[in-house]
Coordinates of C-alpha atoms in Angstrom, one line a residue:
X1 CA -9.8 28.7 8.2
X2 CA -12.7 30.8 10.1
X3 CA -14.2 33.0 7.3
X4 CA -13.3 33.7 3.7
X5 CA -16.0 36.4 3.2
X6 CA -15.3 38.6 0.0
X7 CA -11.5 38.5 0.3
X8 CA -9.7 41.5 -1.1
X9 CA -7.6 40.2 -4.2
X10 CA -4.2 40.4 -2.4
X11 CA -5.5 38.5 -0.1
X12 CA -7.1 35.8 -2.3
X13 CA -3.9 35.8 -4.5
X14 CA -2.4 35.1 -1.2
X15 CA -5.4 32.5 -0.3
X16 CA -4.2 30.6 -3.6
X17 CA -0.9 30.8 -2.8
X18 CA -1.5 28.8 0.1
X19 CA -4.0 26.4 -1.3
X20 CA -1.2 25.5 -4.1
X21 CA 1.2 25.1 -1.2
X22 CA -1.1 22.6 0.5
X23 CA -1.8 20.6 -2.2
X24 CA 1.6 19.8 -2.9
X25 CA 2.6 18.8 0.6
X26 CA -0.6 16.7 0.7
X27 CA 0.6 15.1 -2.7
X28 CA -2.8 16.6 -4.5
X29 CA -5.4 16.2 -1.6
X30 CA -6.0 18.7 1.1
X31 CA -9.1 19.1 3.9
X32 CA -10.2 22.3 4.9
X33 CA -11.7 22.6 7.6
X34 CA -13.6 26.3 7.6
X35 CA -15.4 27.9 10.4
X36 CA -12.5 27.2 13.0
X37 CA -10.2 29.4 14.3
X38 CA -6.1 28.9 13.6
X39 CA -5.8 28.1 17.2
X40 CA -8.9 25.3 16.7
X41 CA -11.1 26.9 18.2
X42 CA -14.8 26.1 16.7
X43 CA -16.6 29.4 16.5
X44 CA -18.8 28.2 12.9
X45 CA -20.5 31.0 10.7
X46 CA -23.8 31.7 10.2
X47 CA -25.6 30.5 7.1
X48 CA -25.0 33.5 4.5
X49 CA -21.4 34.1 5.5
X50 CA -20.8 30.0 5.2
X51 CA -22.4 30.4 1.7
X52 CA -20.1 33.2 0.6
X53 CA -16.8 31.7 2.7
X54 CA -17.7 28.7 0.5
X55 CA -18.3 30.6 -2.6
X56 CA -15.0 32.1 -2.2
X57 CA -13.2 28.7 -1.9
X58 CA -14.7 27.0 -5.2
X59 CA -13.0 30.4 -6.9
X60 CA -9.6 29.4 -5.3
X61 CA -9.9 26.2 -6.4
X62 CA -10.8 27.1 -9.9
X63 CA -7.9 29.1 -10.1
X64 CA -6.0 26.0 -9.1
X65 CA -7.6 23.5 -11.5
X66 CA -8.9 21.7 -8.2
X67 CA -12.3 20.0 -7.2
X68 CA -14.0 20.3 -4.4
X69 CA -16.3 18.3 -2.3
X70 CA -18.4 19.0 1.1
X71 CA -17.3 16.0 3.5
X72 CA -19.4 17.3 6.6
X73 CA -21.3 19.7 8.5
X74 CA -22.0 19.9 11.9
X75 CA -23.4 22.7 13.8
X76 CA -22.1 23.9 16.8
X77 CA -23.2 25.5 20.6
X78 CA -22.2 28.9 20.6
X79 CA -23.2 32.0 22.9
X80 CA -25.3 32.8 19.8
X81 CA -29.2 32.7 18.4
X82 CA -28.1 32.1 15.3
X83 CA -27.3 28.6 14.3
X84 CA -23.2 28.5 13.4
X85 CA -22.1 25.6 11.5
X86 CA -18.4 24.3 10.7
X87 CA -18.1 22.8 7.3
X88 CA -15.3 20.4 6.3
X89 CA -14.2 20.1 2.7
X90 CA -11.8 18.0 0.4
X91 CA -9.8 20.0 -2.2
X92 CA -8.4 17.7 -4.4
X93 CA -6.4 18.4 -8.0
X94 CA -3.7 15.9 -9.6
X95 CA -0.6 16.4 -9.8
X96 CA 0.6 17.9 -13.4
X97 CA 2.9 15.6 -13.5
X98 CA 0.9 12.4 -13.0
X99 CA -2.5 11.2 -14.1
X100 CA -4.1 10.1 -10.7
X101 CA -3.0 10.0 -7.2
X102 CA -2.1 6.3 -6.2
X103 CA -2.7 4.3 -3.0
X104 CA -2.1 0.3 -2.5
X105 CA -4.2 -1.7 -0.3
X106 CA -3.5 -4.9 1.0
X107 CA -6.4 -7.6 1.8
X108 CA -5.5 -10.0 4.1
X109 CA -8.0 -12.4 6.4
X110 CA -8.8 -15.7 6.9
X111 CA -9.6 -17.9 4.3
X112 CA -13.2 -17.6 3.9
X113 CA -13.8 -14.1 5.4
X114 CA -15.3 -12.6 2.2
X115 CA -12.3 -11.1 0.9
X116 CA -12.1 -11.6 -2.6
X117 CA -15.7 -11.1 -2.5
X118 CA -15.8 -7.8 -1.0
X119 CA -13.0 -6.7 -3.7
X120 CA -16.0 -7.7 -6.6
X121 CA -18.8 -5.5 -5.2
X122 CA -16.1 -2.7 -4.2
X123 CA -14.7 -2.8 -8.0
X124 CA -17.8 -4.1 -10.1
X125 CA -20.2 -2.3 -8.1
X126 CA -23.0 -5.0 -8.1
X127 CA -23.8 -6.9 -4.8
X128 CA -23.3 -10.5 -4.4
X129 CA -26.0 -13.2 -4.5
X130 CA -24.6 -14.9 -1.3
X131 CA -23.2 -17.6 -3.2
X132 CA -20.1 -16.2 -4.6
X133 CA -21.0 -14.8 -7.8
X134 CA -18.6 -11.5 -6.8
X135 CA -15.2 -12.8 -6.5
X136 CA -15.7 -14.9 -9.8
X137 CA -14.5 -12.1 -11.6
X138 CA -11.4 -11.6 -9.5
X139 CA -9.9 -15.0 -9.8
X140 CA -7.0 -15.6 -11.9
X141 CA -6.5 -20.0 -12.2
X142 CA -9.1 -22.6 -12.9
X143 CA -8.5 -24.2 -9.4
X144 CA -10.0 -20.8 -7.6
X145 CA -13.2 -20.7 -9.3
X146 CA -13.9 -24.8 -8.6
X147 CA -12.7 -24.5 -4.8
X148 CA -13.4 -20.9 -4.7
X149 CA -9.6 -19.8 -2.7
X150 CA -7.4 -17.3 -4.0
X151 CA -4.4 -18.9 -4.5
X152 CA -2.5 -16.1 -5.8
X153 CA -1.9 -12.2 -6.0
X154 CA -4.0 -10.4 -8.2
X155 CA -4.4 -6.5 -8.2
X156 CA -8.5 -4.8 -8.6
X157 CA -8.8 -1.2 -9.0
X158 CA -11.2 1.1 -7.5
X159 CA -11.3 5.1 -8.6
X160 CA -12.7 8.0 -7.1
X161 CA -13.4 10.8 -9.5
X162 CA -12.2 14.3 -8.2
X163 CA -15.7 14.8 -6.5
X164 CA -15.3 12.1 -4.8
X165 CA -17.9 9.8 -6.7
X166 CA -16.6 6.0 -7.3
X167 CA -15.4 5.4 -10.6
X168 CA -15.8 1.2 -10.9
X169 CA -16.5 -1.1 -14.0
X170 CA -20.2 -0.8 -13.2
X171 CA -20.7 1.2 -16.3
X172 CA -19.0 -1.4 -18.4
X173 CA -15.9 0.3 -18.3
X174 CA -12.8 -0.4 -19.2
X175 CA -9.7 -0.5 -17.2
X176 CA -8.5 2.0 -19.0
X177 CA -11.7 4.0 -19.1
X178 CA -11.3 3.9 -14.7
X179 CA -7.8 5.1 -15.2
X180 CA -8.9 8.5 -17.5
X181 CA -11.9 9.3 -15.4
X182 CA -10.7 8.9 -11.7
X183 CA -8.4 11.6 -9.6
X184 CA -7.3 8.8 -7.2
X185 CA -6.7 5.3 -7.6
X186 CA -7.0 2.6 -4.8
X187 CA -4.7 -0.7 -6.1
X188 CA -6.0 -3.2 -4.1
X189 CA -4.0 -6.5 -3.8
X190 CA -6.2 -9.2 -3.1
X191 CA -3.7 -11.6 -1.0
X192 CA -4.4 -15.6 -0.2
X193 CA -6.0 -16.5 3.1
X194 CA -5.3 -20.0 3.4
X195 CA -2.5 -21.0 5.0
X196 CA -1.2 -23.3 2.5
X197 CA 0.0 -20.2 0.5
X198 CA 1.1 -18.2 3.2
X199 CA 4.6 -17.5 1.4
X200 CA 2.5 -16.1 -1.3
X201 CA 1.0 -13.8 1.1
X202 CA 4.4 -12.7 2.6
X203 CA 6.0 -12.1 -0.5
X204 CA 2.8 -9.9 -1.4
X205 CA 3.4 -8.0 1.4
X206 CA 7.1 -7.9 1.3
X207 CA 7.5 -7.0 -2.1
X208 CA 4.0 -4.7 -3.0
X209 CA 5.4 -2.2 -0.2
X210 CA 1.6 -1.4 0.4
X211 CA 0.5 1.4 1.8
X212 CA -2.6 0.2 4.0
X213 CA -3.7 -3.3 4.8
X214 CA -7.4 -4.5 5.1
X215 CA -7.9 -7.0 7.4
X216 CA -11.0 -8.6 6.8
X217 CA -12.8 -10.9 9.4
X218 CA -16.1 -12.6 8.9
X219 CA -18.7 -11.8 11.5
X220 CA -20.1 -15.0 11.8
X221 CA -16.6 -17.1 12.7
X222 CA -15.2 -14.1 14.3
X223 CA -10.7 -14.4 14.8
X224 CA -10.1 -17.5 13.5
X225 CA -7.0 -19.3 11.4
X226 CA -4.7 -17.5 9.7
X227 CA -6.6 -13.8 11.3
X228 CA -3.9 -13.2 14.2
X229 CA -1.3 -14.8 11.8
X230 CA -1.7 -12.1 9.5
X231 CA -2.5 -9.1 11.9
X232 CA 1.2 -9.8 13.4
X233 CA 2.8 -9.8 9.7
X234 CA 1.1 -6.2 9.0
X235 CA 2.4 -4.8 12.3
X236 CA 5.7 -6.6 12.4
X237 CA 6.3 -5.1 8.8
X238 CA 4.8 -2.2 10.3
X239 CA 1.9 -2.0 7.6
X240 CA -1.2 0.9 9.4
X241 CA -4.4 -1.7 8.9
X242 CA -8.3 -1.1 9.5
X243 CA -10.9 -4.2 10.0
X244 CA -13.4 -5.0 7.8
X245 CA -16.1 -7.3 9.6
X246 CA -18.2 -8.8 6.8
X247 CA -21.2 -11.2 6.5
X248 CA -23.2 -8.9 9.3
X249 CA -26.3 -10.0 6.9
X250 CA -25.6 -13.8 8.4
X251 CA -25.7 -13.2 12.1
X252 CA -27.7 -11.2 15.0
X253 CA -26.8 -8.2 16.3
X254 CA -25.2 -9.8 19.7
X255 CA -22.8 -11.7 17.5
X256 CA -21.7 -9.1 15.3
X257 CA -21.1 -7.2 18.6
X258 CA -19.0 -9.8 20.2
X259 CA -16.7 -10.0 17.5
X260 CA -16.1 -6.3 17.6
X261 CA -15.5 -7.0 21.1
X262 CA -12.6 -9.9 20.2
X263 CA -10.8 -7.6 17.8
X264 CA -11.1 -4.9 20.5
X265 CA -9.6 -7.3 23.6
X266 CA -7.0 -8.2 20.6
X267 CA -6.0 -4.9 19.3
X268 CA -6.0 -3.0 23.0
X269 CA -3.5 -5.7 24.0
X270 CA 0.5 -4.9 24.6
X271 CA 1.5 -6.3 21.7
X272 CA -0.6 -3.9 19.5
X273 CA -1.0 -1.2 21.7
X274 CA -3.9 -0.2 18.7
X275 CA -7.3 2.5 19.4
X276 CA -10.5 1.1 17.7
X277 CA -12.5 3.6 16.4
X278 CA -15.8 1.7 15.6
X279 CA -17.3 3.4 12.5
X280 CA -21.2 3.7 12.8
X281 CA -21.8 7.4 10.4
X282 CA -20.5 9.5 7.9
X283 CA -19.1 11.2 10.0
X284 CA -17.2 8.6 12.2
X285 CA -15.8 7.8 8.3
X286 CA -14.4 11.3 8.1
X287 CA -12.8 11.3 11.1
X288 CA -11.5 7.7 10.8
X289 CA -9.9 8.4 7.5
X290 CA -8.1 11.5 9.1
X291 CA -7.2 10.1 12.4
X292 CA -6.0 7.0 10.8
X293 CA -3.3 8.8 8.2
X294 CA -2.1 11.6 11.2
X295 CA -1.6 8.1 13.9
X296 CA -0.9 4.7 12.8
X297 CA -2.1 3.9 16.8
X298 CA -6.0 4.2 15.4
X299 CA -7.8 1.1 14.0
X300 CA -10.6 1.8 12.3
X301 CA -13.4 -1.0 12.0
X302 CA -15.8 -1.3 9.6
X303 CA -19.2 -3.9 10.1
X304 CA -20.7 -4.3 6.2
X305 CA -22.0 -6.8 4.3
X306 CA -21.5 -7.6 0.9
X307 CA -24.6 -9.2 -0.1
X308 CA -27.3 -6.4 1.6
X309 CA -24.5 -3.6 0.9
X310 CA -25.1 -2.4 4.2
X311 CA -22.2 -0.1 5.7
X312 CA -20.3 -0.6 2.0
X313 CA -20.6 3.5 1.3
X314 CA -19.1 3.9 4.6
X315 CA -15.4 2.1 3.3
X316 CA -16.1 4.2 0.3
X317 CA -16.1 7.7 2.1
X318 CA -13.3 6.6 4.0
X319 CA -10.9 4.8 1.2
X320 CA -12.0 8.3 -1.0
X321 CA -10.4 10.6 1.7
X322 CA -7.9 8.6 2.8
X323 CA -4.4 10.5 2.4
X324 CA -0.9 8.8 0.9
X325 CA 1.6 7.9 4.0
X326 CA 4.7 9.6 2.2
X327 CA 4.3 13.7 1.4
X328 CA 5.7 15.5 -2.1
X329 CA 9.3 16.1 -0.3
X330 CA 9.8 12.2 0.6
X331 CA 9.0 11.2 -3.1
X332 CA 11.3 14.3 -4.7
X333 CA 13.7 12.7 -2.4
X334 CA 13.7 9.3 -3.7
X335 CA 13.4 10.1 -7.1
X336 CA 16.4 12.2 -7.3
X337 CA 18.0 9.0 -6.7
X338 CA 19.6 6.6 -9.2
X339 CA 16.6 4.1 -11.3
X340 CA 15.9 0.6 -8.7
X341 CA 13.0 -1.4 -10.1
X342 CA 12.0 -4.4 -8.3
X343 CA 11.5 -7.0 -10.3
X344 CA 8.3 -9.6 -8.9
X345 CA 6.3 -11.0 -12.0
X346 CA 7.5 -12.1 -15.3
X347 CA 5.7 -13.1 -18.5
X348 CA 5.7 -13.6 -21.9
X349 CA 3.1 -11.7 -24.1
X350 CA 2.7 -12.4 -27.8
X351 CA 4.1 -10.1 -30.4
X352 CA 5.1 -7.9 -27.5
X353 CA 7.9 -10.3 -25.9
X354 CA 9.3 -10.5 -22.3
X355 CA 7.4 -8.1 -19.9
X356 CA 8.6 -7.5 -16.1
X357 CA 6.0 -6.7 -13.4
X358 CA 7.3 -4.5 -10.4
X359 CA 7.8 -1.3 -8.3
X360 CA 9.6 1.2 -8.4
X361 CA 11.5 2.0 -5.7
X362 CA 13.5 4.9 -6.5
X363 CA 14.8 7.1 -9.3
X364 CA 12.3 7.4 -12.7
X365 CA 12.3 5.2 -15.5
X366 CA 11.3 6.6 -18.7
X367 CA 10.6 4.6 -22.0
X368 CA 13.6 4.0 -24.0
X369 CA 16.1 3.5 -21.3
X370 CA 19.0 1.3 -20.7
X371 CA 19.3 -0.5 -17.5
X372 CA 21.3 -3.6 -15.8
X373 CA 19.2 -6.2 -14.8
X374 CA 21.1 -9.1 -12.2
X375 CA 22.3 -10.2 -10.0
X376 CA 22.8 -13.8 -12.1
X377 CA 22.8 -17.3 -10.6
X378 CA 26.7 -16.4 -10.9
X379 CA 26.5 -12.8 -10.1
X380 CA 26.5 -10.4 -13.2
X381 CA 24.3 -7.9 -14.8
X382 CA 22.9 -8.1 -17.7
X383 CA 21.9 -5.0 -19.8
X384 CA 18.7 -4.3 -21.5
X385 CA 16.4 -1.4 -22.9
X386 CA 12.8 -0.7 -21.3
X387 CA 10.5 -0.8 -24.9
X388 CA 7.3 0.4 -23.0
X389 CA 5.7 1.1 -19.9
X390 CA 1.9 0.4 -18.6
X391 CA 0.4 1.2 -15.4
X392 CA -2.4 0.4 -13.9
X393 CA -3.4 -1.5 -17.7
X394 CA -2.7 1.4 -19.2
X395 CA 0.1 3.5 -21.5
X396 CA 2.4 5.7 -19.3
X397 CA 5.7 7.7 -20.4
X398 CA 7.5 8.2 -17.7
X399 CA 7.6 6.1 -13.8
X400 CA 8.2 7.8 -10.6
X401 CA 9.5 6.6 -7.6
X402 CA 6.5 4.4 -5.3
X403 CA 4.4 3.5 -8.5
X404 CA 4.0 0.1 -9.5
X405 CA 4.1 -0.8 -13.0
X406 CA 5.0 -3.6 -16.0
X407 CA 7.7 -3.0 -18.2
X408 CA 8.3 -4.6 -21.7
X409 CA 11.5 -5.5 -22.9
X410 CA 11.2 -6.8 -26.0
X411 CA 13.4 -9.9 -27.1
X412 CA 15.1 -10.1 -24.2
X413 CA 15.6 -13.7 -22.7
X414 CA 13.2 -14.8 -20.3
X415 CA 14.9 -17.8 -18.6
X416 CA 17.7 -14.8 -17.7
X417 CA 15.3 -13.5 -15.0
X418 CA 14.0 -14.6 -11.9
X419 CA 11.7 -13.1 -9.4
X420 CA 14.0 -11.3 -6.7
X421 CA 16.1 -9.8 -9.4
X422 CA 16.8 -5.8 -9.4
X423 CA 17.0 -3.2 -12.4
X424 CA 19.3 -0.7 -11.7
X425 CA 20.7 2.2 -13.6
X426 CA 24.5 1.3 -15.1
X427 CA 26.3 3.6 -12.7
X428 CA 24.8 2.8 -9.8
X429 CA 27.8 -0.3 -9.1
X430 CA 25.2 -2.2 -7.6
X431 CA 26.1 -4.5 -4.3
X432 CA 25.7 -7.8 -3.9
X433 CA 25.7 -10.2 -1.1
X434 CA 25.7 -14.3 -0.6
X435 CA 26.2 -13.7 3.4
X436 CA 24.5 -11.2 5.2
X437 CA 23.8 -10.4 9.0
X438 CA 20.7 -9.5 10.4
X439 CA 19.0 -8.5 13.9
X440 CA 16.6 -10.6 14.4
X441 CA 13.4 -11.9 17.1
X442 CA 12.3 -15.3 17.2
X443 CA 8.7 -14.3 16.7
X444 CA 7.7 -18.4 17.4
X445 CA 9.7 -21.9 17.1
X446 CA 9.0 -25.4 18.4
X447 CA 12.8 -26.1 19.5
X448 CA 15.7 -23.8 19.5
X449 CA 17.7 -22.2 16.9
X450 CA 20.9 -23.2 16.3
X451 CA 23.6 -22.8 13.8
X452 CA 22.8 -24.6 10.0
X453 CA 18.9 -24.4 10.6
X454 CA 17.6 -23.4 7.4
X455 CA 15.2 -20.8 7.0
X456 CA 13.5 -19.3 3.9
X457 CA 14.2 -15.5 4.1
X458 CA 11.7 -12.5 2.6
X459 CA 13.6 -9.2 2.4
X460 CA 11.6 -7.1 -0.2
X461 CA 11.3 -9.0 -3.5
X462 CA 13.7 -11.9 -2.5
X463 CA 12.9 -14.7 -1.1
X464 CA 15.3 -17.7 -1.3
X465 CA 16.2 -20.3 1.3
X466 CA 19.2 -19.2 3.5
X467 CA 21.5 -21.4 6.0
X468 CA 21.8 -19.8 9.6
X469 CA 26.2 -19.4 9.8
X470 CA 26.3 -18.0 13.5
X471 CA 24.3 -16.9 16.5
X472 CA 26.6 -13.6 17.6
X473 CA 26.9 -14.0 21.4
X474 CA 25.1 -17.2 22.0
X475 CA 24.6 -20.9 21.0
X476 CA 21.2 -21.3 20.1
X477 CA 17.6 -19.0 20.5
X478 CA 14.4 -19.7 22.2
X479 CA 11.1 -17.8 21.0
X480 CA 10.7 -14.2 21.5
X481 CA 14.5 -13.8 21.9
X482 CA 16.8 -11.2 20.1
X483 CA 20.2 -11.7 18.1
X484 CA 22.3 -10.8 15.6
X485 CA 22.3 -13.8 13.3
X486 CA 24.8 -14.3 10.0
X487 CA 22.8 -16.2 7.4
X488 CA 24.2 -17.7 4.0
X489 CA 22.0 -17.8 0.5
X490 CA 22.3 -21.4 -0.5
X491 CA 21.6 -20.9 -4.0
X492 CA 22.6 -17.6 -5.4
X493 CA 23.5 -14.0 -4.3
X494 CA 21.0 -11.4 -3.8
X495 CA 20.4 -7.5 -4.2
X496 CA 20.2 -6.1 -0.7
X497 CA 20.2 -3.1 1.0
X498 CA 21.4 -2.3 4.9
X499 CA 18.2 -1.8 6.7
X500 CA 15.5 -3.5 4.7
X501 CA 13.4 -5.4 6.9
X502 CA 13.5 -9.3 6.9
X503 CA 11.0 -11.4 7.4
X504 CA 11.9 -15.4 7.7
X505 CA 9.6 -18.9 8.3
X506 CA 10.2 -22.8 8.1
X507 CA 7.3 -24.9 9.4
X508 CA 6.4 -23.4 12.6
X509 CA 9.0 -21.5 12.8
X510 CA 9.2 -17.4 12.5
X511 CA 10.7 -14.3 12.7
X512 CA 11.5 -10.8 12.2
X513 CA 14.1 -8.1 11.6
X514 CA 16.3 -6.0 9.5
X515 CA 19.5 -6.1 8.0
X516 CA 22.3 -5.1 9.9
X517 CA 26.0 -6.3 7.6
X518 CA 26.2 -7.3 4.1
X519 CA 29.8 -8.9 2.8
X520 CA 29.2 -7.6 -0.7
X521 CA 30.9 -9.4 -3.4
X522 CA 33.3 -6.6 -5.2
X523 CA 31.8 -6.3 -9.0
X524 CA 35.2 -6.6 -10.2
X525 CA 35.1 -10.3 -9.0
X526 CA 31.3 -11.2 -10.2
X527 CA 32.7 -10.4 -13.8
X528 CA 30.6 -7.3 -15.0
X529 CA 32.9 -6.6 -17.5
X530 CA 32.9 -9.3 -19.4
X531 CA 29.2 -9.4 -19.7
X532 CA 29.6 -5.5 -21.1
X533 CA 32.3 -5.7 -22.9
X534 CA 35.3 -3.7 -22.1
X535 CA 35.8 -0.4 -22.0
X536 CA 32.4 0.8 -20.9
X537 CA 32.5 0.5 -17.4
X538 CA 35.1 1.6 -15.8
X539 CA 35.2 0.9 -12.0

């Protein structure tokens, strides 16, 4: 926008109008950028008309219900003697129909690279003594505090509060207490960087669906281990990451500098084809966060430490403007659809009973309703009724497609379920598949691939060991070759859809893809009716 100086009031109804329209596409978030022309170019205003063009803008949001924060300034040469500045500002309301706009972050590095520790100080807000103390609060099993490695997945949850302050358990607050007073959520998933528990890693990246990945290197080792390992599984699932380089409170200057330089020669490679944007200033944080959402081509590094808390409000400005990937029409899209929840935890909870963690990824799912949950080591669907929903550690009534969430379901039998499983509404006659056919690229293997290697596949929440049945057009595959490959499920038949992409690793060996062919087995044969009883689905 150039000015909004005392607009009449058709014009500010019309203003509004606009802002609403704005919002929605940016699913709650929009930056305004005000002293530019529409064509772009930057003319700035002078000081009073900036203050009123401002002034005018808080109104519109007002009559929004939005919130509104100044990002930047800058001033700008023009033929003028009057200094003309452009100001940038956030606009951000929530959604009616949701209580906080929802991003999910996936931490992946080395084992060792600060990680789990940079999750504490992001989400307790205290620094860390340099000996751990951080993380201790993040770790889930008695093993991971005594040898100090995540082992598993476990979720931490940073808020921003509609001005764009960060809402953290500094305060001693409760989770629930972060939920109520934050306008965005950031659900980060603190992933395992050792590469004994590399499946866990996968199948946290596979089945999360994240929206970003953090990639966190240590200064003072610089690319190292499992690093590359897990830079290739973001891109080949085609995750946009930034770089965190942590620990700068270890090392000189020259070294911090020459491991920006690695991760530069790494990323500006073929295979990556990636832009770092180094990110020194505020401002480089703005434009970071915007470039980054518009072109998944831009890397943004960061260089912090999580023991001085140098650089640390830097990741904040940028993880506060950060925009969702998908817009409002995607998700209307998808949750027009019928109900698919993935199923990827399970537990027991006293005087509560069996309780599903998952995503959703597509339809809603409101409290109260009846769904089929399968497929079965033999193939059918079982029904059962959703008692309650929490997100986030908190109540919720209804879910909508992209959120992650737990379900309860009461007395249902645990040992029924398994992680891999699907819930799916009744009528959607879901397909199932023991033998499936995939493109694939040998990403890496020792010897060649033939027919009957066995592989352990990831497609989405599955993962179960499959038995290669044919190579279409050749005998056997050498590394970084392509094919269309017919593998078998040794123990049981999956949910899966044509498309998804496919991730699969034995030893050494890896690879990448999507499926192409599933032989679905017809629901007539896999006995649904019998498990409903007749007469209530009728096919």
């Amino acid at each position: 926008q150039l000015k909004l100086v005392n607009p009449s009031q058709y014009r500010f109804e019309h203003l509004v109008t606009q802002m609403k329209w704005r919002l929605q596409e940016g699913r709650g978030e929009a930056v305004y950028q005000i002293g530019v022309e529409d064509n772009g170019l930057l003319v700035g205003l002078s000081e009073e008309e900036m203050r009123a063009s401002l002034k005018t803008l808080r109104r519109m949001a007002e009559k929004v219900g939005a919130d509104i924060t100044v990002l930047r300034e800058r001033e700008v040469d023009y033929d003028s003697d009057v200094p003309r500045k452009i100001t940038e500002v956030l606009v951000r309301k929530v959604p009616d129909n949701q209580q906080f706009l929802d991003l999910r972050v996936a931490v992946l590095g080395n084992v060792d690279s600060g990680k789990s520790t940079l999750l504490g100080v992001l989400t307790q807000g205290e620094l860390d003594n340099g000996r751990g103390r951080a993380r201790l609060n993040l770790f889930r099993h008695l093993h991971e505090i005594q040898s100090g490695r995540t082992s598993s997945i476990s979720f931490e949850i940073l808020g921003f509060n509609s001005k764009g302050e960060v809402v953290n358990y500094s305060d001693s607050r409760t989770a629930e207490e972060i939920c109520e007073s934050s306008s965005k959520m950031i659900t980060f998933i603190d992933l395992a960087g050792h590469h004994k528990y590399l499946k866990t890693t996968i199948f946290g990246l596979t089945s999360y669906c994240p929206d970003f990945a953090m990639l966190v290197v240590s200064a003072n080792t610089g690319i190292a281990g499992t690093t590359r390992e897990h830079l290739g599984l973001a891109m080949a699932l085609k995750v946009p990451f930034f770089i965190v380089i942590s620990k700068v409170d270890l090392c000189s200057k020259a070294t911090v500098e020459r491991t920006v330089k690695q991760l530069e020669r790494i990323l500006k490679q073929p295979g990556c084809n990636k832009l770092p944007l180094l990110v020194n200033s505020d401002d480089d944080a703005v434009t970071a966060a915007q470039q980054f959402a518009q072109s998944p081509n831009i890397t943004p590094i960061f260089t912090l430490s999580s023991v001085s808390g140098e650089n640390l409000d830097l990741l904040k400005i940028f993880l506060n403007i950060l925009p969702p990937l998908t817009n409002s029409k995607e998700q209307e899209e998808l949750m027009q659809q019928l109900t698919e929840f993935q199923v990827d935890e399970i537990y027991t909870v006293p005087e509560v009973g069996t309780v599903v963690g998952g995503t959703l990824s597509s339809g809603i799912c409101r409290e109260g309703e009846n769904l089929v949950v399968g497929p079965t080591d033999d193939g059918k669907f079982l029904r059962l009724k959703v008692c309650s929903i929490q997100r986030n550690r908190s109540a919720c009534r209804v879910l909508r497609a992209g959120q992650a969430a737990t379900l309860a379901l009461g007395p249902f039998d645990r040992s029924l379920l398994r992680k891999g499983m699907v819930m799916v509404s009744p009528e959607m006659n879901p397909t199932i598949c023991s033998v499936f056919e995939a493109e694939i690229v040998l990403l890496f293997h020792a010897t060649t691939f033939r027919k009957g290697f066995q592989v352990t596949v990831h497609v989405g929440n599955v993962r179960q060991t499959a038995i290669v049945e044919k190579i279409h057009g050749k005998d056997k595959l050498r590394t970084g070759e392509k094919a269309v490959v017919r593998f078998r499920f040794i123990k049981h038949p999956e949910y899966l859809k044509i498309g998804a992409k496919l991730l699969f690793r034995e030893g050494v060996t890896k690879g990448i893809g999507h499926v192409t062919d599933l032989q679905a087995i017809t629901t007539k044969e896999n006995g649904l009716e019998e498990s409903l009883g007749p007469g209530q689905l009728s096919f």
